[in-house]
PDB file of C-alpha atoms and ligand atoms in Angstrom:
ATOM      1  CA  MET B 254      94.814 162.246  50.898  1.00  0.00           C
ATOM      2  CA  LEU B 255      93.768 161.766  47.281  1.00  0.00           C
ATOM      3  CA  THR B 256      90.038 162.081  46.665  1.00  0.00           C
ATOM      4  CA  ASP B 257      88.453 159.591  44.303  1.00  0.00           C
ATOM      5  CA  PRO B 258      87.450 161.043  40.933  1.00  0.00           C
ATOM      6  CA  THR B 259      83.765 161.085  40.011  1.00  0.00           C
ATOM      7  CA  ARG B 260      82.621 158.901  37.159  1.00  0.00           C
ATOM      8  CA  GLY B 261      81.164 161.153  34.465  1.00  0.00           C
ATOM      9  CA  GLU B 262      79.906 160.606  30.936  1.00  0.00           C
ATOM     10  CA  LEU B 263      80.531 157.238  29.248  1.00  0.00           C
ATOM     11  CA  LEU B 264      82.991 158.068  26.481  1.00  0.00           C
ATOM     12  CA  TYR B 265      83.635 154.605  25.066  1.00  0.00           C
ATOM     13  CA  SER B 266      82.325 151.114  25.647  1.00  0.00           C
ATOM     14  CA  GLY B 267      84.602 148.325  24.463  1.00  0.00           C
ATOM     15  CA  LYS B 268      84.673 144.561  24.722  1.00  0.00           C
ATOM     16  CA  ALA B 269      86.201 144.283  28.188  1.00  0.00           C
ATOM     17  CA  LYS B 270      86.442 147.913  29.302  1.00  0.00           C
ATOM     18  CA  GLN B 271      84.508 151.141  29.520  1.00  0.00           C
ATOM     19  CA  VAL B 272      85.992 154.614  29.573  1.00  0.00           C
ATOM     20  CA  TYR B 273      84.373 157.437  31.534  1.00  0.00           C
ATOM     21  CA  ALA B 274      85.045 161.161  31.724  1.00  0.00           C
ATOM     22  CA  THR B 275      85.925 162.642  35.108  1.00  0.00           C
ATOM     23  CA  GLU B 276      85.550 166.174  36.488  1.00  0.00           C
ATOM     24  CA  ASP B 277      89.107 166.772  35.276  1.00  0.00           C
ATOM     25  CA  PRO B 278      89.158 167.117  31.459  1.00  0.00           C
ATOM     26  CA  ARG B 279      92.738 165.793  31.406  1.00  0.00           C
ATOM     27  CA  ARG B 280      91.851 162.490  33.062  1.00  0.00           C
ATOM     28  CA  ILE B 281      89.561 159.510  32.417  1.00  0.00           C
ATOM     29  CA  LEU B 282      88.462 156.463  34.384  1.00  0.00           C
ATOM     30  CA  MET B 283      89.004 153.111  32.730  1.00  0.00           C
ATOM     31  CA  HIS B 284      86.600 150.485  34.077  1.00  0.00           C
ATOM     32  CA  TYR B 285      87.435 146.771  33.698  1.00  0.00           C
ATOM     33  CA  THR B 286      84.421 144.486  33.254  1.00  0.00           C
ATOM     34  CA  ASP B 287      84.209 140.682  33.472  1.00  0.00           C
ATOM     35  CA  GLY B 288      83.260 140.500  29.798  1.00  0.00           C
ATOM     36  CA  ALA B 289      85.330 138.384  27.449  1.00  0.00           C
ATOM     37  CA  THR B 290      84.977 138.252  23.703  1.00  0.00           C
ATOM     38  CA  ALA B 291      86.832 136.461  20.963  1.00  0.00           C
ATOM     39  CA  PHE B 292      86.753 136.423  17.166  1.00  0.00           C
ATOM     40  CA  ASN B 293      85.802 140.102  17.087  1.00  0.00           C
ATOM     41  CA  GLY B 294      82.793 139.670  19.358  1.00  0.00           C
ATOM     42  CA  LEU B 295      81.381 136.448  17.861  1.00  0.00           C
ATOM     43  CA  LYS B 296      82.126 134.525  21.075  1.00  0.00           C
ATOM     44  CA  LYS B 297      81.121 136.158  24.361  1.00  0.00           C
ATOM     45  CA  ALA B 298      81.118 135.237  28.059  1.00  0.00           C
ATOM     46  CA  GLU B 299      81.300 136.666  31.543  1.00  0.00           C
ATOM     47  CA  ILE B 300      84.406 135.446  33.390  1.00  0.00           C
ATOM     48  CA  ALA B 301      84.166 135.725  37.179  1.00  0.00           C
ATOM     49  CA  ASP B 302      86.560 138.354  38.585  1.00  0.00           C
ATOM     50  CA  LYS B 303      88.363 138.899  35.280  1.00  0.00           C
ATOM     51  CA  GLY B 304      87.890 142.673  35.571  1.00  0.00           C
ATOM     52  CA  VAL B 305      89.420 142.868  39.046  1.00  0.00           C
ATOM     53  CA  ILE B 306      92.305 140.592  38.082  1.00  0.00           C
ATOM     54  CA  ASN B 307      93.106 142.396  34.838  1.00  0.00           C
ATOM     55  CA  CYS B 308      92.795 145.826  36.465  1.00  0.00           C
ATOM     56  CA  ARG B 309      95.440 144.857  39.041  1.00  0.00           C
ATOM     57  CA  ILE B 310      97.703 143.018  36.619  1.00  0.00           C
ATOM     58  CA  SER B 311      97.698 145.905  34.152  1.00  0.00           C
ATOM     59  CA  ALA B 312      98.328 148.474  36.905  1.00  0.00           C
ATOM     60  CA  PHE B 313     101.262 146.360  38.122  1.00  0.00           C
ATOM     61  CA  PHE B 314     102.811 146.231  34.648  1.00  0.00           C
ATOM     62  CA  MET B 315     102.134 149.881  33.820  1.00  0.00           C
ATOM     63  CA  GLU B 316     103.946 150.918  37.010  1.00  0.00           C
ATOM     64  CA  LYS B 317     106.808 148.605  36.099  1.00  0.00           C
ATOM     65  CA  MET B 318     107.035 150.159  32.623  1.00  0.00           C
ATOM     66  CA  ALA B 319     107.023 153.716  33.976  1.00  0.00           C
ATOM     67  CA  ALA B 320     109.795 152.758  36.416  1.00  0.00           C
ATOM     68  CA  ASN B 321     111.790 151.466  33.447  1.00  0.00           C
ATOM     69  CA  GLY B 322     111.511 154.534  31.239  1.00  0.00           C
ATOM     70  CA  VAL B 323     108.378 153.745  29.229  1.00  0.00           C
ATOM     71  CA  PRO B 324     105.858 156.583  29.736  1.00  0.00           C
ATOM     72  CA  THR B 325     102.276 155.459  30.295  1.00  0.00           C
ATOM     73  CA  ALA B 326      98.823 157.021  30.646  1.00  0.00           C
ATOM     74  CA  PHE B 327      98.199 155.080  33.877  1.00  0.00           C
ATOM     75  CA  GLU B 328      98.080 157.045  37.145  1.00  0.00           C
ATOM     76  CA  ARG B 329      96.490 154.910  39.857  1.00  0.00           C
ATOM     77  CA  ILE B 330      93.899 152.293  40.734  1.00  0.00           C
ATOM     78  CA  VAL B 331      90.551 153.519  42.064  1.00  0.00           C
ATOM     79  CA  GLY B 332      88.447 150.864  43.804  1.00  0.00           C
ATOM     80  CA  ASP B 333      88.514 147.299  42.483  1.00  0.00           C
ATOM     81  CA  ARG B 334      88.006 147.749  38.786  1.00  0.00           C
ATOM     82  CA  ASP B 335      88.863 151.305  37.827  1.00  0.00           C
ATOM     83  CA  GLN B 336      92.030 153.089  36.837  1.00  0.00           C
ATOM     84  CA  LEU B 337      92.564 156.811  36.720  1.00  0.00           C
ATOM     85  CA  CYS B 338      94.512 157.561  33.549  1.00  0.00           C
ATOM     86  CA  GLN B 339      95.630 160.590  31.646  1.00  0.00           C
ATOM     87  CA  ARG B 340      93.306 161.358  28.785  1.00  0.00           C
ATOM     88  CA  VAL B 341      94.987 160.590  25.476  1.00  0.00           C
ATOM     89  CA  GLU B 342      93.993 160.356  21.865  1.00  0.00           C
ATOM     90  CA  ILE B 343      94.381 156.676  21.008  1.00  0.00           C
ATOM     91  CA  ILE B 344      96.615 156.171  17.969  1.00  0.00           C
ATOM     92  CA  PRO B 345      94.640 153.753  15.746  1.00  0.00           C
ATOM     93  CA  VAL B 346      97.652 151.508  15.148  1.00  0.00           C
ATOM     94  CA  GLU B 347      98.001 148.428  17.367  1.00  0.00           C
ATOM     95  CA  VAL B 348     101.506 147.106  17.888  1.00  0.00           C
ATOM     96  CA  VAL B 349     102.061 143.365  18.274  1.00  0.00           C
ATOM     97  CA  VAL B 350     105.419 141.989  19.372  1.00  0.00           C
ATOM     98  CA  ARG B 351     106.118 138.303  18.768  1.00  0.00           C
ATOM     99  CA  ASN B 352     108.884 136.135  20.205  1.00  0.00           C
ATOM    100  CA  VAL B 353     107.469 132.771  19.146  1.00  0.00           C
ATOM    101  CA  ILE B 354     105.350 131.842  16.116  1.00  0.00           C
ATOM    102  CA  ALA B 355     101.694 131.492  17.166  1.00  0.00           C
ATOM    103  CA  GLY B 356      98.171 132.724  16.529  1.00  0.00           C
ATOM    104  CA  GLY B 357      97.606 135.013  13.571  1.00  0.00           C
ATOM    105  CA  LEU B 358     101.169 134.718  12.255  1.00  0.00           C
ATOM    106  CA  ALA B 359     101.027 130.903  12.238  1.00  0.00           C
ATOM    107  CA  LYS B 360      97.631 130.940  10.531  1.00  0.00           C
ATOM    108  CA  LYS B 361      98.502 133.533   7.892  1.00  0.00           C
ATOM    109  CA  LEU B 362     101.699 131.798   6.799  1.00  0.00           C
ATOM    110  CA  GLY B 363     100.641 128.173   7.350  1.00  0.00           C
ATOM    111  CA  LEU B 364     103.284 127.633  10.036  1.00  0.00           C
ATOM    112  CA  SER B 365     103.038 125.475  13.116  1.00  0.00           C
ATOM    113  CA  GLU B 366     102.980 127.209  16.484  1.00  0.00           C
ATOM    114  CA  GLY B 367     105.919 127.124  18.860  1.00  0.00           C
ATOM    115  CA  THR B 368     109.014 128.022  16.819  1.00  0.00           C
ATOM    116  CA  ARG B 369     111.067 130.759  18.491  1.00  0.00           C
ATOM    117  CA  LEU B 370     111.873 133.708  16.214  1.00  0.00           C
ATOM    118  CA  ALA B 371     115.536 134.742  15.851  1.00  0.00           C
ATOM    119  CA  ALA B 372     114.598 138.241  17.107  1.00  0.00           C
ATOM    120  CA  PRO B 373     111.381 139.928  18.262  1.00  0.00           C
ATOM    121  CA  LEU B 374     109.033 140.665  15.365  1.00  0.00           C
ATOM    122  CA  VAL B 375     107.107 143.966  15.498  1.00  0.00           C
ATOM    123  CA  GLU B 376     103.840 144.043  13.551  1.00  0.00           C
ATOM    124  CA  HIS B 377     101.233 146.772  13.049  1.00  0.00           C
ATOM    125  CA  PHE B 378      97.462 146.487  12.770  1.00  0.00           C
ATOM    126  CA  TYR B 379      94.866 149.142  11.953  1.00  0.00           C
ATOM    127  CA  LYS B 380      92.536 149.444  14.955  1.00  0.00           C
ATOM    128  CA  SER B 381      89.136 148.882  13.366  1.00  0.00           C
ATOM    129  CA  ASP B 382      86.505 146.476  14.692  1.00  0.00           C
ATOM    130  CA  SER B 383      84.475 146.710  11.497  1.00  0.00           C
ATOM    131  CA  LEU B 384      87.510 145.652   9.429  1.00  0.00           C
ATOM    132  CA  ASN B 385      88.744 143.066  11.972  1.00  0.00           C
ATOM    133  CA  ASP B 386      92.005 144.947  12.710  1.00  0.00           C
ATOM    134  CA  PRO B 387      93.797 144.333   9.375  1.00  0.00           C
ATOM    135  CA  GLN B 388      97.583 144.161   9.334  1.00  0.00           C
ATOM    136  CA  ILE B 389      99.254 147.240   7.871  1.00  0.00           C
ATOM    137  CA  ASN B 390     102.804 148.529   7.631  1.00  0.00           C
ATOM    138  CA  GLU B 391     104.254 151.752   9.013  1.00  0.00           C
ATOM    139  CA  GLU B 392     104.202 153.422   5.594  1.00  0.00           C
ATOM    140  CA  THR B 393     100.442 152.859   5.330  1.00  0.00           C
ATOM    141  CA  ALA B 394      99.942 154.320   8.823  1.00  0.00           C
ATOM    142  CA  VAL B 395     101.876 157.455   7.857  1.00  0.00           C
ATOM    143  CA  LEU B 396     100.344 157.940   4.402  1.00  0.00           C
ATOM    144  CA  LEU B 397      96.811 157.565   5.745  1.00  0.00           C
ATOM    145  CA  GLY B 398      97.524 160.008   8.562  1.00  0.00           C
ATOM    146  CA  TRP B 399      97.066 157.561  11.439  1.00  0.00           C
ATOM    147  CA  ALA B 400     100.522 158.124  12.949  1.00  0.00           C
ATOM    148  CA  ARG B 401     103.572 160.289  12.311  1.00  0.00           C
ATOM    149  CA  PRO B 402     106.948 158.710  11.586  1.00  0.00           C
ATOM    150  CA  TRP B 403     108.418 159.857  14.923  1.00  0.00           C
ATOM    151  CA  GLU B 404     105.411 158.417  16.737  1.00  0.00           C
ATOM    152  CA  LEU B 405     105.845 155.037  15.051  1.00  0.00           C
ATOM    153  CA  GLN B 406     109.520 155.093  15.937  1.00  0.00           C
ATOM    154  CA  ALA B 407     108.695 155.794  19.592  1.00  0.00           C
ATOM    155  CA  MET B 408     106.016 153.089  19.573  1.00  0.00           C
ATOM    156  CA  ARG B 409     108.490 150.534  18.198  1.00  0.00           C
ATOM    157  CA  GLU B 410     111.187 151.471  20.715  1.00  0.00           C
ATOM    158  CA  TYR B 411     108.753 151.382  23.646  1.00  0.00           C
ATOM    159  CA  ALA B 412     107.199 148.100  22.470  1.00  0.00           C
ATOM    160  CA  LEU B 413     110.617 146.423  22.283  1.00  0.00           C
ATOM    161  CA  ARG B 414     111.530 147.751  25.725  1.00  0.00           C
ATOM    162  CA  VAL B 415     108.201 146.471  27.111  1.00  0.00           C
ATOM    163  CA  ASN B 416     109.025 143.105  25.527  1.00  0.00           C
ATOM    164  CA  GLU B 417     112.406 142.936  27.291  1.00  0.00           C
ATOM    165  CA  ILE B 418     110.846 143.813  30.652  1.00  0.00           C
ATOM    166  CA  LEU B 419     107.981 141.348  30.255  1.00  0.00           C
ATOM    167  CA  ILE B 420     110.223 138.496  29.044  1.00  0.00           C
ATOM    168  CA  GLU B 421     112.355 138.925  32.146  1.00  0.00           C
ATOM    169  CA  PHE B 422     109.379 139.143  34.498  1.00  0.00           C
ATOM    170  CA  TRP B 423     107.443 136.190  33.085  1.00  0.00           C
ATOM    171  CA  GLY B 424     110.654 134.167  32.764  1.00  0.00           C
ATOM    172  CA  GLY B 425     111.128 134.557  36.525  1.00  0.00           C
ATOM    173  CA  LEU B 426     107.743 132.845  36.931  1.00  0.00           C
ATOM    174  CA  ASN B 427     108.716 130.053  34.529  1.00  0.00           C
ATOM    175  CA  ILE B 428     106.449 131.424  31.818  1.00  0.00           C
ATOM    176  CA  ASP B 429     107.399 132.178  28.207  1.00  0.00           C
ATOM    177  CA  LEU B 430     106.083 135.392  26.680  1.00  0.00           C
ATOM    178  CA  VAL B 431     105.018 134.321  23.182  1.00  0.00           C
ATOM    179  CA  ASP B 432     103.465 137.583  21.951  1.00  0.00           C
ATOM    180  CA  PHE B 433     101.381 140.569  23.036  1.00  0.00           C
ATOM    181  CA  LYS B 434      99.514 143.584  21.724  1.00  0.00           C
ATOM    182  CA  LEU B 435      99.980 147.204  22.835  1.00  0.00           C
ATOM    183  CA  GLU B 436      98.097 150.412  22.167  1.00  0.00           C
ATOM    184  CA  PHE B 437      99.579 153.875  22.395  1.00  0.00           C
ATOM    185  CA  GLY B 438      98.078 157.298  22.931  1.00  0.00           C
ATOM    186  CA  ARG B 439      98.937 160.872  22.068  1.00  0.00           C
ATOM    187  CA  LEU B 440      99.234 163.009  25.166  1.00  0.00           C
ATOM    188  CA  ASN B 441      98.467 166.687  24.700  1.00  0.00           C
ATOM    189  CA  LEU B 442     101.291 168.523  26.466  1.00  0.00           C
ATOM    190  CA  ASP B 443     100.372 172.167  25.913  1.00  0.00           C
ATOM    191  CA  GLY B 444      96.570 172.118  25.857  1.00  0.00           C
ATOM    192  CA  ALA B 445      96.580 173.166  22.205  1.00  0.00           C
ATOM    193  CA  GLY B 446      97.866 169.905  20.766  1.00  0.00           C
ATOM    194  CA  CYS B 447     100.946 171.615  19.327  1.00  0.00           C
ATOM    195  CA  ALA B 448     103.225 169.640  21.614  1.00  0.00           C
ATOM    196  CA  THR B 449     102.374 165.972  22.045  1.00  0.00           C
ATOM    197  CA  ALA B 450     104.067 162.880  23.421  1.00  0.00           C
ATOM    198  CA  VAL B 451     103.474 159.193  22.775  1.00  0.00           C
ATOM    199  CA  VAL B 452     102.604 157.145  25.856  1.00  0.00           C
ATOM    200  CA  LEU B 453     101.651 153.536  26.455  1.00  0.00           C
ATOM    201  CA  ALA B 454      97.863 153.356  26.902  1.00  0.00           C
ATOM    202  CA  ASP B 455      95.106 150.749  27.242  1.00  0.00           C
ATOM    203  CA  GLU B 456      96.288 147.657  29.146  1.00  0.00           C
ATOM    204  CA  ILE B 457      98.913 144.964  29.588  1.00  0.00           C
ATOM    205  CA  THR B 458      96.971 141.837  30.566  1.00  0.00           C
ATOM    206  CA  PRO B 459      96.685 138.138  29.711  1.00  0.00           C
ATOM    207  CA  ASP B 460      93.740 139.154  27.483  1.00  0.00           C
ATOM    208  CA  GLY B 461      96.220 140.658  25.036  1.00  0.00           C
ATOM    209  CA  SER B 462      99.232 138.404  25.598  1.00  0.00           C
ATOM    210  CA  ARG B 463     100.176 134.796  24.966  1.00  0.00           C
ATOM    211  CA  LEU B 464     101.799 133.174  27.997  1.00  0.00           C
ATOM    212  CA  TRP B 465     102.977 129.574  27.878  1.00  0.00           C
ATOM    213  CA  GLU B 466     104.155 127.691  30.941  1.00  0.00           C
ATOM    214  CA  ARG B 467     107.728 126.478  30.466  1.00  0.00           C
ATOM    215  CA  GLY B 468     108.100 122.732  30.270  1.00  0.00           C
ATOM    216  CA  THR B 469     104.394 121.962  29.875  1.00  0.00           C
ATOM    217  CA  GLY B 470     103.416 124.534  27.221  1.00  0.00           C
ATOM    218  CA  ARG B 471     100.170 125.057  29.150  1.00  0.00           C
ATOM    219  CA  LYS B 472      98.412 128.235  28.042  1.00  0.00           C
ATOM    220  CA  LEU B 473      97.885 130.867  30.750  1.00  0.00           C
ATOM    221  CA  ASP B 474      96.116 133.533  28.693  1.00  0.00           C
ATOM    222  CA  LYS B 475      92.921 134.326  26.824  1.00  0.00           C
ATOM    223  CA  ASP B 476      93.565 131.499  24.328  1.00  0.00           C
ATOM    224  CA  VAL B 477      92.082 129.274  27.087  1.00  0.00           C
ATOM    225  CA  PHE B 478      88.774 131.001  26.297  1.00  0.00           C
ATOM    226  CA  ARG B 479      89.294 131.475  22.547  1.00  0.00           C
ATOM    227  CA  ARG B 480      90.187 127.781  22.052  1.00  0.00           C
ATOM    228  CA  ASP B 481      88.004 126.206  24.792  1.00  0.00           C
ATOM    229  CA  LEU B 482      91.002 124.862  26.684  1.00  0.00           C
ATOM    230  CA  GLY B 483      89.572 125.168  30.212  1.00  0.00           C
ATOM    231  CA  ASP B 484      88.250 127.603  32.794  1.00  0.00           C
ATOM    232  CA  LEU B 485      89.582 131.120  32.118  1.00  0.00           C
ATOM    233  CA  SER B 486      88.602 132.419  35.558  1.00  0.00           C
ATOM    234  CA  GLU B 487      90.660 129.663  37.221  1.00  0.00           C
ATOM    235  CA  THR B 488      93.573 130.304  34.858  1.00  0.00           C
ATOM    236  CA  TYR B 489      93.574 134.045  35.614  1.00  0.00           C
ATOM    237  CA  ARG B 490      93.348 133.396  39.365  1.00  0.00           C
ATOM    238  CA  GLU B 491      96.382 131.134  39.108  1.00  0.00           C
ATOM    239  CA  LEU B 492      98.278 133.768  37.146  1.00  0.00           C
ATOM    240  CA  TYR B 493      97.299 136.390  39.739  1.00  0.00           C
ATOM    241  CA  SER B 494      98.651 134.217  42.575  1.00  0.00           C
ATOM    242  CA  ARG B 495     101.899 133.652  40.723  1.00  0.00           C
ATOM    243  CA  ILE B 496     102.371 137.379  40.079  1.00  0.00           C
ATOM    244  CA  PHE B 497     101.416 138.704  43.506  1.00  0.00           C
ATOM    245  CA  GLY B 498     102.374 135.707  45.646  1.00  0.00           C
ATOM    246  CA  ALA B 499      98.899 135.553  47.194  1.00  0.00           C
ATOM    247  CA  ALA B 500      95.468 134.438  46.026  1.00  0.00           C
ATOM    248  CA  LEU B 501      92.837 136.963  44.940  1.00  0.00           C
ATOM    249  CA  ARG B 502      90.556 137.706  47.883  1.00  0.00           C
TER     250      ARG B 502
HETATM  251  P1  5GP C 170      97.309 137.403  16.842  1.00  0.00           P
HETATM  252  O1  5GP C 170      97.657 138.367  15.757  1.00  0.00           O
HETATM  253  O2  5GP C 170      98.211 136.211  16.857  1.00  0.00           O
HETATM  254  O3  5GP C 170      95.853 137.040  16.872  1.00  0.00           O
HETATM  255  O4  5GP C 170      97.555 138.183  18.211  1.00  0.00           O
HETATM  256  C1  5GP C 170      98.866 138.504  18.633  1.00  0.00           C
HETATM  257  C2  5GP C 170      98.838 138.950  20.091  1.00  0.00           C
HETATM  258  O5  5GP C 170      98.125 140.166  20.200  1.00  0.00           O
HETATM  259  C3  5GP C 170      98.118 137.961  21.019  1.00  0.00           C
HETATM  260  O6  5GP C 170      98.806 137.937  22.253  1.00  0.00           O
HETATM  261  C4  5GP C 170      96.723 138.544  21.186  1.00  0.00           C
HETATM  262  O7  5GP C 170      96.208 138.262  22.469  1.00  0.00           O
HETATM  263  C5  5GP C 170      96.981 140.032  21.004  1.00  0.00           C
HETATM  264  N1  5GP C 170      95.881 140.691  20.283  1.00  0.00           N
HETATM  265  C6  5GP C 170      95.807 141.003  18.982  1.00  0.00           C
HETATM  266  N2  5GP C 170      94.648 141.608  18.686  1.00  0.00           N
HETATM  267  C7  5GP C 170      93.966 141.680  19.835  1.00  0.00           C
HETATM  268  C8  5GP C 170      92.686 142.217  20.200  1.00  0.00           C
HETATM  269  O8  5GP C 170      91.941 142.771  19.396  1.00  0.00           O
HETATM  270  N3  5GP C 170      92.329 142.092  21.519  1.00  0.00           N
HETATM  271  C9  5GP C 170      93.143 141.507  22.455  1.00  0.00           C
HETATM  272  N4  5GP C 170      92.724 141.402  23.724  1.00  0.00           N
HETATM  273  N5  5GP C 170      94.355 141.012  22.142  1.00  0.00           N
HETATM  274  C10 5GP C 170      94.756 141.090  20.859  1.00  0.00           C
END
């Protein structure tokens, strides 16, 4: 039987998650809280059970990705709100994949939301709360030393594969995947950092995705909170039931 890892030092405290060391230097515990923030922390709330729901949803998708050839840092769920993951160095370049014009893209270019793009659009953002995650291109990421060209290539390939898998999954639930954000990590393969691999890290949840119900266009993601469209806890419970075929208990 697997023994549960011990929660050690708090390494990082984010908006909806905390990361703790474990007794194994190669592994961390990622703890999902009920906290929700929007507009880079300007809007804040506690959403009942969001941490439990997102922990399970992300674990479900990470396992699906690993089974489909996308390596991830996720290992297993521990308790209700924790995930044991491989320790990685987070690459400070967020990858957004868009299938439909919405959100930041619509705002930046003065476009209305809802137009399907001819092909998935991959965008890059510099992970920096103090700068509000500005958009960058791959050349900037390389020249400023944030990611190597081969890493960016792997990130793009994995992100597009994740998109295909998620489109198919959500489509089966009558939900359109509009866009989502991914983060990747550098896994130290030899202990010295001479050999590294890129793996999918962080989370795949409705906090970082746009999910629109087919036919109605109803939003089933964190935009419900960002735009005051209803009760986010209820929305996430509904999404949970649709994914797992049973209500959260
Ligand atoms: P946009 O650039 O339109 O604001 O976001 C594009 C997609 O990435 C959306 O699905 C959004 O939820 C996700 N995203 C972008 N930045 C963040 C972030 O800092 N936190 C979270 N949770 N999601 C983000």
